[in-house]
PDB file of C-alpha atoms in Angstrom:
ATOM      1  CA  UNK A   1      92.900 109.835  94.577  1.00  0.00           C
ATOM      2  CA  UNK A   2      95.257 109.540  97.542  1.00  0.00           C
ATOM      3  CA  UNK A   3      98.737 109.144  96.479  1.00  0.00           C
ATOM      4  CA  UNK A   4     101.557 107.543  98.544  1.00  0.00           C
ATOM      5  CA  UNK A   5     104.698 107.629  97.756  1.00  0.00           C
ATOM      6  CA  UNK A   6     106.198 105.192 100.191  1.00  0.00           C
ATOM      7  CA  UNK A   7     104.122 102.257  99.150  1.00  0.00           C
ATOM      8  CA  UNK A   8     105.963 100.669  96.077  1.00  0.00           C
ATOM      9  CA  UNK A   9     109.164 100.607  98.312  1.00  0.00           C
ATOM     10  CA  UNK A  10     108.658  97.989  99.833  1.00  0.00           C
ATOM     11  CA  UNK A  11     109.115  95.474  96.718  1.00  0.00           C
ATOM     12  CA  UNK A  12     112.497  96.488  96.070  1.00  0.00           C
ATOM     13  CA  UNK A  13     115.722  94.774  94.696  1.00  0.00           C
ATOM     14  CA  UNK A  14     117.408  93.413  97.810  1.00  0.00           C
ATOM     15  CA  UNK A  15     120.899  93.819  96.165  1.00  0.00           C
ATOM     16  CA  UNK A  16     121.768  97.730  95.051  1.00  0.00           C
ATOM     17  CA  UNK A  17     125.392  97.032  93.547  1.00  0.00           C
ATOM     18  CA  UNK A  18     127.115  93.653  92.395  1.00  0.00           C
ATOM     19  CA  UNK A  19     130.290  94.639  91.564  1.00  0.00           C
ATOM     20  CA  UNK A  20     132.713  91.388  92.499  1.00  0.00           C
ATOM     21  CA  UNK A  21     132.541  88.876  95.195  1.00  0.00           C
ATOM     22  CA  UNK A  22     135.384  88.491  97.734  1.00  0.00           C
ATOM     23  CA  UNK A  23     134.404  86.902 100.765  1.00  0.00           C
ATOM     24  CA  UNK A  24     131.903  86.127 102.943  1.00  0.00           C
ATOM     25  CA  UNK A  25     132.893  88.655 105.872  1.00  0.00           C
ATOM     26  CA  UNK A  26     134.008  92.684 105.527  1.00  0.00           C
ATOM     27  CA  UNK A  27     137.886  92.318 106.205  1.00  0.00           C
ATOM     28  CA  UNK A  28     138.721  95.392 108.758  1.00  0.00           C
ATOM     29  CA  UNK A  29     141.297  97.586 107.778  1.00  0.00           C
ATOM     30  CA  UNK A  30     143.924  99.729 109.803  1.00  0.00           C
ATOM     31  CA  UNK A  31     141.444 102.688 109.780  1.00  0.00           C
ATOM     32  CA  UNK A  32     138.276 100.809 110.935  1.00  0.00           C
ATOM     33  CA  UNK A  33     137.015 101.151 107.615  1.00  0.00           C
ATOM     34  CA  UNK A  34     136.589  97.719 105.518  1.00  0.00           C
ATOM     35  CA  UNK A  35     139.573  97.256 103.422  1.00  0.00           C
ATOM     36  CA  UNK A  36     139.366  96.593  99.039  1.00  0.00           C
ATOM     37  CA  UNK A  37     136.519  93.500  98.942  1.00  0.00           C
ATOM     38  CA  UNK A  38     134.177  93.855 101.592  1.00  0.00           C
ATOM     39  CA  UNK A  39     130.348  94.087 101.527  1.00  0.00           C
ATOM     40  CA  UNK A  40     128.303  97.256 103.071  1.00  0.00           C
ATOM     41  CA  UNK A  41     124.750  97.265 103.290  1.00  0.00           C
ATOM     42  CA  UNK A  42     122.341 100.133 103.380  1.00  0.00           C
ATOM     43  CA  UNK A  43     119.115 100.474 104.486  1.00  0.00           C
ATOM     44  CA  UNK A  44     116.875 101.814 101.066  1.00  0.00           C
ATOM     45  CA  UNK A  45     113.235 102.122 103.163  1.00  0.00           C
ATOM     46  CA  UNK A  46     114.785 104.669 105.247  1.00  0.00           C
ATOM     47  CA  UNK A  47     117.198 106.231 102.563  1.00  0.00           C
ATOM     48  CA  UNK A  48     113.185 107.271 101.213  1.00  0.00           C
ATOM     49  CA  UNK A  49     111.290 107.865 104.542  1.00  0.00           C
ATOM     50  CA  UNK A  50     114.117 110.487 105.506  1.00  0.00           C
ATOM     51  CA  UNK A  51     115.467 111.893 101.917  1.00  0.00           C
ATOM     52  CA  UNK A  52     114.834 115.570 101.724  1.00  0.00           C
ATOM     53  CA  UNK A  53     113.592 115.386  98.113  1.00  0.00           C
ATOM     54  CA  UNK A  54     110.785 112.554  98.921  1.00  0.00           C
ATOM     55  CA  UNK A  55     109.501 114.543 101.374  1.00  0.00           C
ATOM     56  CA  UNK A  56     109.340 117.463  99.337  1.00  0.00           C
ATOM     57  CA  UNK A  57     107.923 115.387  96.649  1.00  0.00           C
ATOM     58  CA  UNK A  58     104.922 113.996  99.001  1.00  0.00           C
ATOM     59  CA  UNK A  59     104.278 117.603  99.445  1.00  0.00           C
ATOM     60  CA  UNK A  60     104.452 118.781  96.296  1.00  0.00           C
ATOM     61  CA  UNK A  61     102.444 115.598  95.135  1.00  0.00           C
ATOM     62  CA  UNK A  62      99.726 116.198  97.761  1.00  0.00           C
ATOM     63  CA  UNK A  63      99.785 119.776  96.657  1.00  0.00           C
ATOM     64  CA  UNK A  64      98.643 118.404  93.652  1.00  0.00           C
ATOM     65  CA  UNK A  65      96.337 116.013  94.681  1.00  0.00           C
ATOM     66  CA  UNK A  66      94.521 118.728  96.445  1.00  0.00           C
ATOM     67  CA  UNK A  67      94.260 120.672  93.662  1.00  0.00           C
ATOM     68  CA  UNK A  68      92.794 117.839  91.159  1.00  0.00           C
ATOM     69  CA  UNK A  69      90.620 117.259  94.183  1.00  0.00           C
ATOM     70  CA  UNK A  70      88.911 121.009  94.361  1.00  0.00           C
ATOM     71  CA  UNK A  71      88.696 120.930  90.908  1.00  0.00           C
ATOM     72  CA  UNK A  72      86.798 116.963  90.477  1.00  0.00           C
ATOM     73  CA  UNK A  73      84.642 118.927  93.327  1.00  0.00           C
ATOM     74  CA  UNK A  74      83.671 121.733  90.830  1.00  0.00           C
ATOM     75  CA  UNK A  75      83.185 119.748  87.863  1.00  0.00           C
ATOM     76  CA  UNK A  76      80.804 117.828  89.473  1.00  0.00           C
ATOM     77  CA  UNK A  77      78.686 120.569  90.788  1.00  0.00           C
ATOM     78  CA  UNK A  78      78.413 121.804  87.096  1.00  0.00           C
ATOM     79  CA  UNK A  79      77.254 118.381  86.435  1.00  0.00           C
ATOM     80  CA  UNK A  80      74.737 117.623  88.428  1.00  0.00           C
ATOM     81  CA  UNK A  81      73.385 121.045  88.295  1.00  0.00           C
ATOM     82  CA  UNK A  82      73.030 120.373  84.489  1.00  0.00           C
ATOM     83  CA  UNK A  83      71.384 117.318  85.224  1.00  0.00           C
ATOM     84  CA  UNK A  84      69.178 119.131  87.527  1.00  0.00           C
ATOM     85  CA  UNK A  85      67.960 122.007  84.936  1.00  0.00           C
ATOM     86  CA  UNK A  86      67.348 119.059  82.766  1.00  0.00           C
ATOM     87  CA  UNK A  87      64.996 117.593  84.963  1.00  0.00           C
ATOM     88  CA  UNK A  88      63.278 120.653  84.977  1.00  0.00           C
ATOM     89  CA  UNK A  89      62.353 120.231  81.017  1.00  0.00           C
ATOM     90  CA  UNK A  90      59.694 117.449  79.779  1.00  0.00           C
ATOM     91  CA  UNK A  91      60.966 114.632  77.118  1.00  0.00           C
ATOM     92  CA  UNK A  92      58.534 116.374  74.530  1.00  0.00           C
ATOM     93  CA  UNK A  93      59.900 119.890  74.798  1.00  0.00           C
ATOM     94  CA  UNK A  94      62.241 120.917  72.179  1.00  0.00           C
ATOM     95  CA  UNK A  95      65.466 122.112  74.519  1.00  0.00           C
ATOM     96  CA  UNK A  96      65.045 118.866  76.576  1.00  0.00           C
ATOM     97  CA  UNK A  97      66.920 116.526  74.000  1.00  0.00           C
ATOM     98  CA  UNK A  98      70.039 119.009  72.907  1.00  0.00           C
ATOM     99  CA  UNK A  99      70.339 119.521  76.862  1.00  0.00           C
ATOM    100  CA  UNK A 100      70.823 115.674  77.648  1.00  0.00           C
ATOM    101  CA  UNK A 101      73.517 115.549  74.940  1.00  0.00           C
ATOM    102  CA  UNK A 102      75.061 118.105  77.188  1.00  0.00           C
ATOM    103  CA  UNK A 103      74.683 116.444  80.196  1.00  0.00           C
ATOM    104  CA  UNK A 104      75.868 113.229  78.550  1.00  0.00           C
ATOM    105  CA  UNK A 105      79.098 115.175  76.999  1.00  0.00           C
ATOM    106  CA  UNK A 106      79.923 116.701  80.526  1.00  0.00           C
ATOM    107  CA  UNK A 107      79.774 112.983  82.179  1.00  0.00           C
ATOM    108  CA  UNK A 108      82.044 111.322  79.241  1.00  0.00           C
ATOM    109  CA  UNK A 109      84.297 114.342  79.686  1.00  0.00           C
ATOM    110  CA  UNK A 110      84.464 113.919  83.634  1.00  0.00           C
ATOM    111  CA  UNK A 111      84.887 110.256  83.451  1.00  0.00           C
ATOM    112  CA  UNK A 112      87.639 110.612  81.054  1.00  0.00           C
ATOM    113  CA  UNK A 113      88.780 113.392  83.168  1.00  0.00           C
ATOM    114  CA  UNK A 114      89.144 111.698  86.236  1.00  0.00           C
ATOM    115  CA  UNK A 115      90.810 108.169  84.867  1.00  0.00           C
ATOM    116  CA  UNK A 116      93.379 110.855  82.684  1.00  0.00           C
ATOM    117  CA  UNK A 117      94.245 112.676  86.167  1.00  0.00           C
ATOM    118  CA  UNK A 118      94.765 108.968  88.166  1.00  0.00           C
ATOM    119  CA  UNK A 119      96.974 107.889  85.423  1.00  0.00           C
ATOM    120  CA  UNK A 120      99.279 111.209  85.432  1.00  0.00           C
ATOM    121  CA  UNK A 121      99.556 111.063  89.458  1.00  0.00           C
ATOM    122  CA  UNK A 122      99.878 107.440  88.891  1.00  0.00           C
ATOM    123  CA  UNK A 123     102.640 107.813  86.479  1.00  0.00           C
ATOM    124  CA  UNK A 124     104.414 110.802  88.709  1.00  0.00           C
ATOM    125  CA  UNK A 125     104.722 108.616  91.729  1.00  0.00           C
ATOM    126  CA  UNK A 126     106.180 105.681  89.429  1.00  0.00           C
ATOM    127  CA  UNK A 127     108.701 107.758  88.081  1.00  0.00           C
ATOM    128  CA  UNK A 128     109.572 109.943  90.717  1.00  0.00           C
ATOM    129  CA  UNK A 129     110.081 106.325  92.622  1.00  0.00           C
ATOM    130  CA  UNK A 130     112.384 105.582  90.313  1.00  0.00           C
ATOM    131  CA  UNK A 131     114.282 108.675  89.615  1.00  0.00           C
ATOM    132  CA  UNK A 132     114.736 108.939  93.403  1.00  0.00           C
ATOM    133  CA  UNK A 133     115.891 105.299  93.512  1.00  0.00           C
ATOM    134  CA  UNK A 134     118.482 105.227  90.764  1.00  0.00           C
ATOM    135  CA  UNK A 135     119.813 108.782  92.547  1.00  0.00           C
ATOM    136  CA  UNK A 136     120.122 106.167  95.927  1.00  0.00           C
ATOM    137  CA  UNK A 137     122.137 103.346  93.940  1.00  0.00           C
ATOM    138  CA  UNK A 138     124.454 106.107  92.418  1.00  0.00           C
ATOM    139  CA  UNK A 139     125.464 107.665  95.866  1.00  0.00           C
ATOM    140  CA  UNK A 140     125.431 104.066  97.448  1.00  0.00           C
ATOM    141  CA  UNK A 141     127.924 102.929  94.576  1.00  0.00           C
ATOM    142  CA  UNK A 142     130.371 106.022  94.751  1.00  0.00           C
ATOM    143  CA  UNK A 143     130.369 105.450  98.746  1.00  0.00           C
ATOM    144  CA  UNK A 144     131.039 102.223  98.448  1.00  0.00           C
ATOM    145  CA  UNK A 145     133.411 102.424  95.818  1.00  0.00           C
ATOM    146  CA  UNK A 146     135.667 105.414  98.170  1.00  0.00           C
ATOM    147  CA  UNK A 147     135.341 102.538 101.052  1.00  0.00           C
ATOM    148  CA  UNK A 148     137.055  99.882  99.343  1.00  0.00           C
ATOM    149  CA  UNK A 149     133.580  97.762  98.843  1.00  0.00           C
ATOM    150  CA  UNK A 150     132.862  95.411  95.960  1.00  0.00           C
ATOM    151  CA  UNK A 151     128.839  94.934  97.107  1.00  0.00           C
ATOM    152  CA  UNK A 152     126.387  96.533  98.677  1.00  0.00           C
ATOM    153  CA  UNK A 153     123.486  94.646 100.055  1.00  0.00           C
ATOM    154  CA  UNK A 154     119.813  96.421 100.751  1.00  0.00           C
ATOM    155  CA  UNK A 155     119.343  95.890 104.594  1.00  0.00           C
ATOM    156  CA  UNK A 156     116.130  96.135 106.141  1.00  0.00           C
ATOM    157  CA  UNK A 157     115.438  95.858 110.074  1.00  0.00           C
ATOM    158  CA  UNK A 158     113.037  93.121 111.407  1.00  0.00           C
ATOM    159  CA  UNK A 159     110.239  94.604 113.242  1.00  0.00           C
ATOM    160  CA  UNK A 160     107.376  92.238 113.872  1.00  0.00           C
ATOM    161  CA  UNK A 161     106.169  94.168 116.214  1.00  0.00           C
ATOM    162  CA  UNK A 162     104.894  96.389 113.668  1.00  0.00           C
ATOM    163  CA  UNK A 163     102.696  93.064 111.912  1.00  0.00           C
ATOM    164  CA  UNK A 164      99.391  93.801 114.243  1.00  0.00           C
ATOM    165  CA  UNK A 165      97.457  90.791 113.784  1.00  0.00           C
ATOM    166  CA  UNK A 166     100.352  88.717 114.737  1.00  0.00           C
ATOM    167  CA  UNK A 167     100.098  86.978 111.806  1.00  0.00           C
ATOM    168  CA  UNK A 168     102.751  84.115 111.199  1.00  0.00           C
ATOM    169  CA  UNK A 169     102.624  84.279 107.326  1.00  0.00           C
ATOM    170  CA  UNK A 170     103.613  87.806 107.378  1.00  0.00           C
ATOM    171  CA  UNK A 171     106.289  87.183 109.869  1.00  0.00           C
ATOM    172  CA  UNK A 172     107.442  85.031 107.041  1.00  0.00           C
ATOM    173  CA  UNK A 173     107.281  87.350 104.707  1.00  0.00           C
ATOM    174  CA  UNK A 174     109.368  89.970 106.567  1.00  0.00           C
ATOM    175  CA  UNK A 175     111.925  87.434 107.105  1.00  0.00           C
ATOM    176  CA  UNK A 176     112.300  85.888 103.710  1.00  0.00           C
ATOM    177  CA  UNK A 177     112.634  89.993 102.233  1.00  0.00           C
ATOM    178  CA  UNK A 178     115.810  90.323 104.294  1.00  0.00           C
ATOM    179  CA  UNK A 179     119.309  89.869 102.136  1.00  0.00           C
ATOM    180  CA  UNK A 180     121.255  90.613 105.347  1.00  0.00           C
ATOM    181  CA  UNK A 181     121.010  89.416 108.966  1.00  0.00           C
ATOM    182  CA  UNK A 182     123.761  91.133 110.620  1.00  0.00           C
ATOM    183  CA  UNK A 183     126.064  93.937 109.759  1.00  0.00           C
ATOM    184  CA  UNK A 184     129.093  95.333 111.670  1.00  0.00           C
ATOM    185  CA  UNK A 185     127.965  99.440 112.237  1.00  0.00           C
ATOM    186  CA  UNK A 186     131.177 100.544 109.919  1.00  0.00           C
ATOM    187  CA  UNK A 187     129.709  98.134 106.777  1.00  0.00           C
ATOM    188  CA  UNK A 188     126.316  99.955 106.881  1.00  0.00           C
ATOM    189  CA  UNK A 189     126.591 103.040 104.365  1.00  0.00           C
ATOM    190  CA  UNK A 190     122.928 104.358 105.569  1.00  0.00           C
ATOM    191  CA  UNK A 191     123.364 107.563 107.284  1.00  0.00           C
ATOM    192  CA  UNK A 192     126.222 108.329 104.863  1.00  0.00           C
ATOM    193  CA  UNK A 193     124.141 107.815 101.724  1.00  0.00           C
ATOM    194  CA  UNK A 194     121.280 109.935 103.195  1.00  0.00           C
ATOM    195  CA  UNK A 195     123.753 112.875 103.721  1.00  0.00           C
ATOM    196  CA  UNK A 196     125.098 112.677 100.404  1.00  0.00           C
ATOM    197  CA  UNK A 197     121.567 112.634  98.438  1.00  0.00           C
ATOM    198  CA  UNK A 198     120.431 115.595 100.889  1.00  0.00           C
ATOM    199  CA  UNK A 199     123.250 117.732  99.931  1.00  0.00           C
ATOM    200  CA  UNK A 200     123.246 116.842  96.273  1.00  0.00           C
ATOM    201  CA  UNK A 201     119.704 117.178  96.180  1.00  0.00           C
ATOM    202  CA  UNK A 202     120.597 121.072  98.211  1.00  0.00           C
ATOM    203  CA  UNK A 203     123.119 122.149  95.853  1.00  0.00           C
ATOM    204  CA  UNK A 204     120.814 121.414  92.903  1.00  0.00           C
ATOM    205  CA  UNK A 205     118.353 123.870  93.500  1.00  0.00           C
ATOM    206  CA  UNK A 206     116.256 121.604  95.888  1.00  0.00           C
ATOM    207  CA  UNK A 207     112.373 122.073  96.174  1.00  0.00           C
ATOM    208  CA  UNK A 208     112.672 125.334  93.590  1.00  0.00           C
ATOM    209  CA  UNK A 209     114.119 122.853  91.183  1.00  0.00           C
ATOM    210  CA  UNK A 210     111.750 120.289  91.026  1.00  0.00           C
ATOM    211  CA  UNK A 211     110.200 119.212  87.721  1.00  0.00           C
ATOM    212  CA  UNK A 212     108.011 116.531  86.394  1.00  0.00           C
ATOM    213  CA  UNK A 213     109.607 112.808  86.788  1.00  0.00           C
ATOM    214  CA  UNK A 214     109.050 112.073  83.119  1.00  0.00           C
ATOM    215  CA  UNK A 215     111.939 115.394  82.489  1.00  0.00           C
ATOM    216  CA  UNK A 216     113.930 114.546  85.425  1.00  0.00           C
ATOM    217  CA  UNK A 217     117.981 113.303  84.394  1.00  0.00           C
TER     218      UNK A 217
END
């Protein structure tokens, strides 16, 4: 049961905040900052790669995952060495049938076992995905918001580089999944979001504070 948390990123809403629509370009103000109107973009698959809590979250999850993997490990050494004293005892002999009904309760109970733990890791990383994403589109909207901006647009770097098998389809892909082309450096809200969710994430408590997605705010 390998869990990663990065993967379900990548199908993400390309838009993060539609709050009004007032031009096609960020208008520049006085400051260098973009005046009352103008877009900002920020990139959301590096918001997660380099977010203090995700990271401590993969830890904590593979933590976990280590643990439910020890103990699968354990469960089925008891199991087959059950199924090996049972071999031991002829169909005729009187302890050989309540001793398969053991066996056969121990495999149910591992089976079930082992679909009950996927489902719980499954449902932390779902929810921790989203906890972690909503806490993104909060910090992106009150930066945004302080800036003057009226939308914020999810921007996402085109690396084909990275596609290995050089294949066209998937150089596609990676070009139809961007909302934004081209952003001036001042409209891109990335490194300020990250900073923000860091020291939010800091002055809550941080890793010491973590709890199960399902209780999280």
């Amino acid at each position: 049961m390998r869990l990663r948390l990065a993967a379900p990123i990548a199908g993400m809403v390309a838009v993060l905040a539609l709050l009004g629509f007032a031009g096609a370009t960020a208008q520049e103000s006085p400051s260098g900052r973009p005046s009352a109107g103008a877009m900002g973009v920020v990139d959301v698959i590096r918001v997660f790669e380099e977010c203090d809590q995700i990271k401590d979250l993969n830890q904590v999850l593979r933590e976990a995952n280590e643990s439910l993997q020890k103990e699968g490990e354990a469960r089925k050494k008891a199991l087959a060495q059950k199924e090996t004293e049972l071999a031991a005892f002829s169909p005729n002999s009187p302890d050989y049938r309540p001793r398969r009904r053991e066996v056969t309760r121990m495999n149910i109970d591992f089976n079930v076992w082992v679909q009950q733990s996927r489902a719980e890791m499954a449902a932390d990383h779902f929810n921790w995905t989203r906890v972690v994403y909503d806490h993104c589109c909060r910090v992106t909207e009150e930066i945004a918001r302080e800036r003057g901006m009226s939308i914020v647009l999810q921007k996402r770097e085109f690396r084909p580089e990275a596609i290995e098998d050089e294949d066209i389809d998937k150089v596609r892909q990676m070009i139809h999944a961007r909302a934004v082309v081209w952003a001036d450096p001042n409209a891109d809200l990335t490194e300020a979001v990250i900073k923000r969710m860091n020291q939010q994430y800091r002055d809550s408590g941080g890793r010491a504070k973590l709890k199960p997605a399902a209780k999280a705010p």
